[in-house]
CSV table of C-alpha atoms in Angstrom, one decimal:
chain,number,residue,atom,x,y,z
I,1,MET,CA,-16.8,25.4,-8.2
I,2,SER,CA,-17.8,23.4,-11.3
I,3,GLU,CA,-17.0,19.6,-10.7
I,4,HIS,CA,-16.7,19.2,-14.5
I,5,THR,CA,-14.1,22.1,-14.6
I,6,PHE,CA,-12.1,20.8,-11.7
I,7,ALA,CA,-11.9,17.2,-13.1
I,8,THR,CA,-11.2,18.3,-16.5
I,9,ARG,CA,-8.4,20.8,-15.5
I,10,VAL,CA,-6.6,18.1,-13.4
I,11,SER,CA,-7.1,15.3,-15.9
I,12,ARG,CA,-5.6,17.4,-18.8
I,13,TRP,CA,-2.7,18.4,-16.5
I,14,TYR,CA,-2.4,14.6,-15.7
I,15,GLU,CA,-2.2,13.6,-19.3
I,16,ARG,CA,0.7,16.1,-19.9
I,17,ASN,CA,2.8,15.7,-16.7
I,18,ALA,CA,2.0,12.2,-15.1
I,19,ARG,CA,5.0,10.3,-14.0
I,20,ASP,CA,6.1,7.2,-16.2
I,21,LEU,CA,5.3,4.4,-14.0
I,22,PRO,CA,5.0,0.8,-15.1
I,23,TRP,CA,1.6,0.0,-13.4
I,24,ARG,CA,0.3,2.8,-15.5
I,25,VAL,CA,1.2,1.3,-18.8
I,26,PRO,CA,-2.2,0.6,-20.9
I,27,GLY,CA,-3.3,-2.9,-20.6
I,28,VAL,CA,-1.0,-3.7,-17.8
I,29,GLY,CA,-3.7,-5.9,-16.1
I,30,ALA,CA,-5.6,-6.0,-12.8
I,31,TRP,CA,-3.2,-8.2,-11.0
I,32,ALA,CA,-0.3,-5.9,-11.6
I,33,ILE,CA,-2.3,-3.0,-10.5
I,34,LEU,CA,-3.3,-4.9,-7.4
I,35,VAL,CA,0.3,-5.8,-6.5
I,36,SER,CA,1.3,-2.1,-7.1
I,37,GLU,CA,-1.5,-0.8,-4.8
I,38,VAL,CA,-0.5,-3.0,-1.8
I,39,MET,CA,3.1,-2.3,-2.3
I,40,LEU,CA,2.6,1.5,-2.4
I,41,GLN,CA,0.8,1.5,1.0
I,42,GLN,CA,3.2,3.6,3.3
I,43,THR,CA,6.0,3.0,0.9
I,44,PRO,CA,7.7,5.5,-1.5
I,45,VAL,CA,7.5,4.8,-5.2
I,46,VAL,CA,11.2,4.7,-5.6
I,47,ARG,CA,11.4,1.7,-3.2
I,48,VAL,CA,8.4,0.0,-4.7
I,49,LEU,CA,9.8,-0.1,-8.4
I,50,PRO,CA,12.3,-2.7,-8.2
I,51,ALA,CA,10.2,-4.7,-5.8
I,52,TYR,CA,7.3,-4.5,-8.1
I,53,GLU,CA,9.2,-5.4,-11.1
I,54,ALA,CA,10.8,-8.6,-9.5
I,55,TRP,CA,7.6,-9.6,-8.0
I,56,LEU,CA,5.7,-9.7,-11.4
I,57,ALA,CA,8.7,-11.3,-13.1
I,58,ARG,CA,8.2,-14.2,-10.8
I,59,TRP,CA,4.6,-14.3,-10.2
I,60,PRO,CA,2.9,-12.7,-13.4
I,61,THR,CA,-0.5,-14.2,-12.3
I,62,PRO,CA,-2.3,-14.9,-9.1
I,63,ALA,CA,-2.2,-18.5,-9.9
I,64,ALA,CA,1.6,-18.5,-10.3
I,65,LEU,CA,1.9,-17.0,-6.6
I,66,ALA,CA,-0.8,-19.1,-5.3
I,67,ALA,CA,1.3,-22.2,-6.3
I,68,ASP,CA,4.0,-21.3,-4.1
I,69,PRO,CA,4.2,-21.3,-0.2
I,70,PRO,CA,3.7,-18.0,1.7
I,71,ALA,CA,7.3,-18.2,2.9
I,72,GLU,CA,8.3,-17.4,-0.7
I,73,ALA,CA,6.3,-14.3,-0.6
I,74,ILE,CA,7.8,-13.1,2.6
I,75,ARG,CA,11.3,-13.7,1.2
I,76,MET,CA,10.6,-11.8,-2.1
I,77,TRP,CA,9.2,-9.0,-0.1
I,78,GLY,CA,12.6,-8.5,1.3
I,79,ARG,CA,13.2,-5.1,3.1
I,80,LEU,CA,10.2,-3.3,1.7
I,81,GLY,CA,8.5,-2.9,5.1
I,82,TYR,CA,5.2,-4.0,6.7
I,83,PRO,CA,5.7,-7.7,5.5
I,84,ARG,CA,2.2,-8.6,6.5
I,85,ARG,CA,1.3,-7.2,3.1
I,86,ALA,CA,3.2,-10.2,1.5
I,87,MET,CA,0.8,-12.4,3.4
I,88,ARG,CA,-2.0,-10.6,2.2
I,89,LEU,CA,-1.0,-10.6,-1.3
I,90,HIS,CA,-0.5,-14.4,-1.1
I,91,ASP,CA,-3.9,-14.9,0.5
I,92,CYS,CA,-5.4,-12.7,-2.2
I,93,ALA,CA,-3.9,-14.8,-4.9
I,94,VAL,CA,-5.2,-18.1,-3.3
I,95,ALA,CA,-8.7,-16.5,-2.9
I,96,ILE,CA,-8.7,-15.4,-6.7
I,97,VAL,CA,-7.6,-18.7,-7.9
I,98,GLU,CA,-10.4,-20.6,-5.7
I,99,ARG,CA,-13.2,-18.1,-6.1
I,100,HIS,CA,-12.7,-16.4,-9.4
I,101,GLY,CA,-10.8,-18.8,-11.6
I,102,GLY,CA,-7.4,-17.1,-11.4
I,103,GLU,CA,-8.9,-13.6,-12.6
I,104,VAL,CA,-8.8,-10.5,-10.5
I,105,PRO,CA,-12.6,-9.7,-10.0
I,106,ASP,CA,-14.1,-6.6,-11.3
I,107,ARG,CA,-16.9,-6.1,-9.1
I,108,LEU,CA,-16.4,-3.9,-6.1
I,109,GLU,CA,-18.0,-6.1,-3.5
I,110,GLN,CA,-16.0,-9.0,-4.8
I,111,LEU,CA,-12.7,-7.1,-4.6
I,112,LEU,CA,-13.7,-6.0,-1.0
I,113,ALA,CA,-14.2,-9.6,0.0
I,114,LEU,CA,-10.6,-10.5,-1.0
I,115,PRO,CA,-8.4,-11.0,2.1
I,116,GLY,CA,-6.8,-7.8,3.2
I,117,VAL,CA,-8.3,-5.6,0.6
I,118,GLY,CA,-9.9,-2.4,2.0
I,119,THR,CA,-11.9,0.5,0.7
I,120,TYR,CA,-9.0,2.0,-1.0
I,121,THR,CA,-7.4,-0.8,-2.6
I,122,ALA,CA,-10.8,-2.3,-3.9
I,123,ARG,CA,-11.7,1.2,-5.4
I,124,ALA,CA,-8.3,1.7,-6.9
I,125,VAL,CA,-8.4,-1.7,-8.8
I,126,ALA,CA,-11.8,-1.3,-10.0
I,127,ALA,CA,-11.0,2.2,-11.2
I,128,PHE,CA,-7.5,1.7,-12.4
I,129,ALA,CA,-7.8,-1.7,-14.0
I,130,TYR,CA,-11.5,-1.6,-15.1
I,131,GLY,CA,-12.2,1.9,-15.7
I,132,GLN,CA,-15.1,2.2,-13.2
I,133,ARG,CA,-16.4,5.2,-11.6
I,134,HIS,CA,-15.5,5.1,-7.8
I,135,PRO,CA,-13.9,7.6,-5.5
I,136,VAL,CA,-10.3,6.3,-4.9
I,137,VAL,CA,-9.2,8.3,-1.8
I,138,ASP,CA,-5.9,8.2,-0.3
I,139,THR,CA,-4.1,10.8,1.7
I,140,ASN,CA,-2.9,12.8,-1.4
I,141,VAL,CA,-6.4,12.8,-2.8
I,142,ARG,CA,-7.9,14.0,0.6
I,143,ARG,CA,-5.7,16.8,0.6
I,144,VAL,CA,-6.2,18.0,-2.6
I,145,VAL,CA,-10.0,17.9,-2.2
I,146,SER,CA,-9.7,19.4,1.4
I,147,ARG,CA,-7.8,22.5,0.0
I,148,ALA,CA,-9.4,22.9,-3.3
I,149,VAL,CA,-13.1,22.5,-2.4
I,150,ALA,CA,-13.4,22.9,1.4
I,151,GLY,CA,-10.6,25.5,1.7
I,152,GLU,CA,-9.0,23.7,4.6
I,153,PRO,CA,-5.1,23.4,4.6
I,154,ASP,CA,-5.1,19.7,5.7
I,155,ALA,CA,-7.8,16.8,5.6
I,156,GLY,CA,-6.6,15.1,8.9
I,157,PRO,CA,-5.0,11.8,9.4
I,158,ALA,CA,-7.7,9.2,8.5
I,159,THR,CA,-10.2,8.8,5.6
I,160,ARG,CA,-13.9,9.4,6.5
I,161,PRO,CA,-17.1,8.3,4.7
I,162,ALA,CA,-17.5,12.3,4.0
I,163,ASP,CA,-14.1,12.2,1.9
I,164,LEU,CA,-15.7,9.5,-0.3
I,165,VAL,CA,-18.7,11.5,-0.8
I,166,ALA,CA,-16.8,14.7,-1.5
I,167,THR,CA,-14.5,13.1,-3.9
I,168,GLU,CA,-17.1,11.3,-5.9
I,169,GLU,CA,-18.9,14.7,-6.4
I,170,LEU,CA,-15.9,15.8,-8.3
I,171,LEU,CA,-15.7,12.9,-10.7
I,172,PRO,CA,-17.1,13.0,-14.2
I,173,ALA,CA,-20.3,10.8,-14.9
I,174,GLU,CA,-18.6,8.8,-17.7
I,175,PRO,CA,-16.7,6.1,-16.1
I,176,ALA,CA,-13.5,6.2,-18.1
I,177,GLU,CA,-13.3,9.9,-17.5
I,178,ALA,CA,-13.9,9.5,-13.8
I,179,ALA,CA,-11.1,6.7,-13.6
I,180,LEU,CA,-8.7,9.1,-15.2
I,181,ALA,CA,-9.6,11.9,-12.9
I,182,SER,CA,-9.2,9.6,-9.9
I,183,ALA,CA,-5.5,8.9,-11.1
I,184,ALA,CA,-5.0,12.5,-11.7
I,185,PHE,CA,-6.2,13.8,-8.2
I,186,MET,CA,-3.8,11.3,-6.8
I,187,GLU,CA,-0.9,12.5,-8.9
I,188,LEU,CA,-1.6,16.2,-8.1
I,189,GLY,CA,-1.5,15.6,-4.5
I,190,ALA,CA,1.7,13.5,-4.8
I,191,VAL,CA,3.9,16.0,-6.7
I,192,VAL,CA,2.1,19.2,-6.7
I,193,CYS,CA,-0.3,19.8,-3.8
I,194,THR,CA,2.3,18.2,-1.3
I,195,ALA,CA,1.7,18.5,2.5
I,196,ARG,CA,4.3,21.1,3.5
I,197,SER,CA,5.7,22.5,0.2
I,198,PRO,CA,2.8,22.9,-2.3
I,199,ARG,CA,3.7,24.3,-5.8
I,200,CYS,CA,0.6,26.3,-6.2
I,201,ALA,CA,2.2,28.3,-9.0
I,202,VAL,CA,2.1,25.1,-11.3
I,203,CYS,CA,-1.2,23.7,-10.1
I,204,PRO,CA,-4.0,23.4,-12.7
I,205,VAL,CA,-6.7,24.4,-10.4
I,206,GLU,CA,-4.8,27.2,-8.5
I,207,SER,CA,-7.3,29.9,-9.7
I,208,ILE,CA,-10.3,28.0,-8.5
I,209,CYS,CA,-8.8,26.5,-5.2
I,210,ALA,CA,-10.7,27.6,-2.1
I,211,TRP,CA,-7.7,27.3,0.2
I,212,ARG,CA,-5.5,29.5,-2.1
I,213,ALA,CA,-8.2,32.1,-2.1
I,214,SER,CA,-8.6,32.1,1.7
I,215,GLY,CA,-4.7,33.0,2.0
I,216,GLN,CA,-4.2,30.4,4.6
I,217,ALA,CA,-0.8,28.9,5.0
I,218,ALA,CA,0.1,25.3,5.0
I,219,PRO,CA,0.3,23.6,8.6
I,220,ALA,CA,3.8,24.3,9.9
I,221,GLY,CA,4.4,20.7,11.5
I,222,PRO,CA,3.5,17.2,10.3
I,223,THR,CA,-0.2,16.1,10.5
I,224,ARG,CA,1.0,12.9,12.5
I,225,ARG,CA,3.9,12.5,14.6
I,226,PRO,CA,6.6,10.4,12.6
I,227,GLN,CA,6.8,6.8,14.0
I,228,ARG,CA,10.2,6.1,15.7
I,229,TYR,CA,11.8,3.0,14.2
I,230,ALA,CA,15.2,2.5,15.9
I,231,GLY,CA,14.9,0.5,19.3
I,232,THR,CA,11.3,-0.4,18.5
I,233,ASP,CA,9.8,-3.9,18.3
I,234,ARG,CA,9.3,-3.2,14.5
I,235,GLN,CA,13.1,-3.0,14.2
I,236,VAL,CA,13.6,-6.3,16.1
I,237,ARG,CA,11.1,-8.1,14.0
I,238,GLY,CA,12.9,-6.8,10.9
I,239,LEU,CA,16.1,-8.2,12.3
I,240,LEU,CA,14.6,-11.6,13.1
I,241,LEU,CA,12.8,-11.7,9.5
I,242,ALA,CA,16.1,-11.0,7.8
I,243,VAL,CA,17.7,-14.1,9.4
I,244,LEU,CA,14.8,-16.3,8.5
I,245,ARG,CA,14.6,-14.9,4.8
I,246,GLU,CA,18.0,-15.8,4.2
I,247,SER,CA,17.8,-19.4,5.5
I,248,SER,CA,17.1,-22.3,3.5
I,249,GLY,CA,15.7,-24.2,6.5
I,250,PRO,CA,14.5,-23.9,10.1
I,251,VAL,CA,16.6,-21.5,12.1
I,252,PRO,CA,17.6,-22.4,15.8
I,253,ARG,CA,16.4,-19.9,18.5
I,254,GLN,CA,20.1,-19.6,19.5
I,255,ARG,CA,20.8,-18.0,16.2
I,256,LEU,CA,17.8,-15.7,16.5
I,257,ASP,CA,19.0,-14.6,20.0
I,258,GLN,CA,22.1,-13.0,18.5
I,259,VAL,CA,20.1,-10.3,16.6
I,260,TRP,CA,19.1,-8.4,19.7
I,261,THR,CA,20.4,-8.3,23.2
I,262,ASP,CA,17.1,-7.5,25.1
I,263,ASP,CA,15.7,-11.0,25.8
I,264,VAL,CA,12.2,-9.7,26.8
I,265,GLN,CA,11.8,-7.5,23.7
I,266,ARG,CA,13.5,-10.0,21.2
I,267,SER,CA,11.0,-12.7,22.7
I,268,ARG,CA,8.1,-10.4,22.2
I,269,ALA,CA,9.0,-9.8,18.8
I,270,LEU,CA,9.2,-13.3,17.7
I,271,ALA,CA,6.0,-14.1,19.4
I,272,GLY,CA,4.3,-11.2,17.3
I,273,LEU,CA,5.7,-12.6,14.1
I,274,VAL,CA,4.3,-16.1,15.0
I,275,THR,CA,0.9,-14.5,15.9
I,276,ASP,CA,0.8,-12.5,12.7
I,277,GLY,CA,1.5,-15.8,10.8
I,278,LEU,CA,4.6,-14.6,9.4
I,279,VAL,CA,6.7,-17.2,11.4
I,280,GLU,CA,6.1,-20.6,12.5
I,281,PRO,CA,7.7,-23.0,15.0
I,282,ALA,CA,9.6,-25.8,13.0
I,283,GLY,CA,10.0,-28.4,15.9
I,284,GLY,CA,12.2,-28.1,19.0
I,285,GLU,CA,13.7,-24.5,19.4
I,286,THR,CA,13.6,-23.7,15.8
I,287,PHE,CA,11.5,-21.3,13.6
I,288,ARG,CA,10.9,-20.9,9.9
I,289,LEU,CA,8.9,-18.6,7.6
I,290,ALA,CA,5.4,-19.3,7.5
I,291,GLY,CA,4.5,-22.4,5.1
I,292,ASP,CA,8.2,-23.3,4.8
I,293,GLY,CA,7.5,-26.8,5.6
I,294,PRO,CA,4.8,-29.3,7.3
I,295,ALA,CA,2.8,-27.8,10.2
I,296,ILE,CA,4.3,-28.3,13.6
I,297,PRO,CA,2.5,-27.4,17.0
I,298,ALA,CA,3.8,-24.1,18.4
I,299,PRO,CA,6.1,-24.5,21.6
I,300,ALA,CA,5.9,-21.7,24.3
I,301,LEU,CA,7.7,-18.5,23.5
I,302,ASP,CA,8.6,-17.5,27.0
I,303,ALA,CA,12.1,-15.9,27.2
């Protein structure tokens, strides 16, 4: 397969069919792209859109977010899920202000050094905000490359170094074209080359797809077992955070005890929130969101 032909076909398709999303608007800025990439991790676009717009309306720059306590980031995150991402964004904003004068850095190694920024997010910001040539590999891209190039129906659950190499080999040499291709590969996997119901008839690389040529069927079941939510510590943590987010001050433990009847599980969930830095003791038997007041030594969290 010609790498140039593959990238060109997908890029031209993307230019005609890409979804109209606010973080794709030309000139949107690196901070907005960083926010979008963090929010989109494990969260559907439809849920991210209102949260993204509200977040940037309140904190249009890293400096604006860094000036507020982390508690406000947790409150603003609401029910988007995986709230530690709010803390990571706040930590990133502080680091960007302290290390880079309030500007999101454009060098990959500096992006990777930001708190909570990993291989995918750093490369996504470098490519989509700064037009650089980097392999931006998420689940959707791995699936596209696995099928079209390797002829395999599924890429597996985790990104490997080989996935970065395989994707980079498909990118055009010119940085701006490579950045466009990276966005196009991702979009193709999200809306056409989907896990269970690929729409091969409208795929721009259907005629050169190794998996299509092999005649293999898509896997019948999910690649990973869906995570159960009801009754888990994640659910209890969410209920506890909901009470704390809605409070303007410390919340008595007695009030938190009302959200879940299992004392052991509830205490474990609360302890986990404290350990993760999302919640902190506020004196006596009260708790608050992180950074919502002066530091107080933590009491024991026994049930």
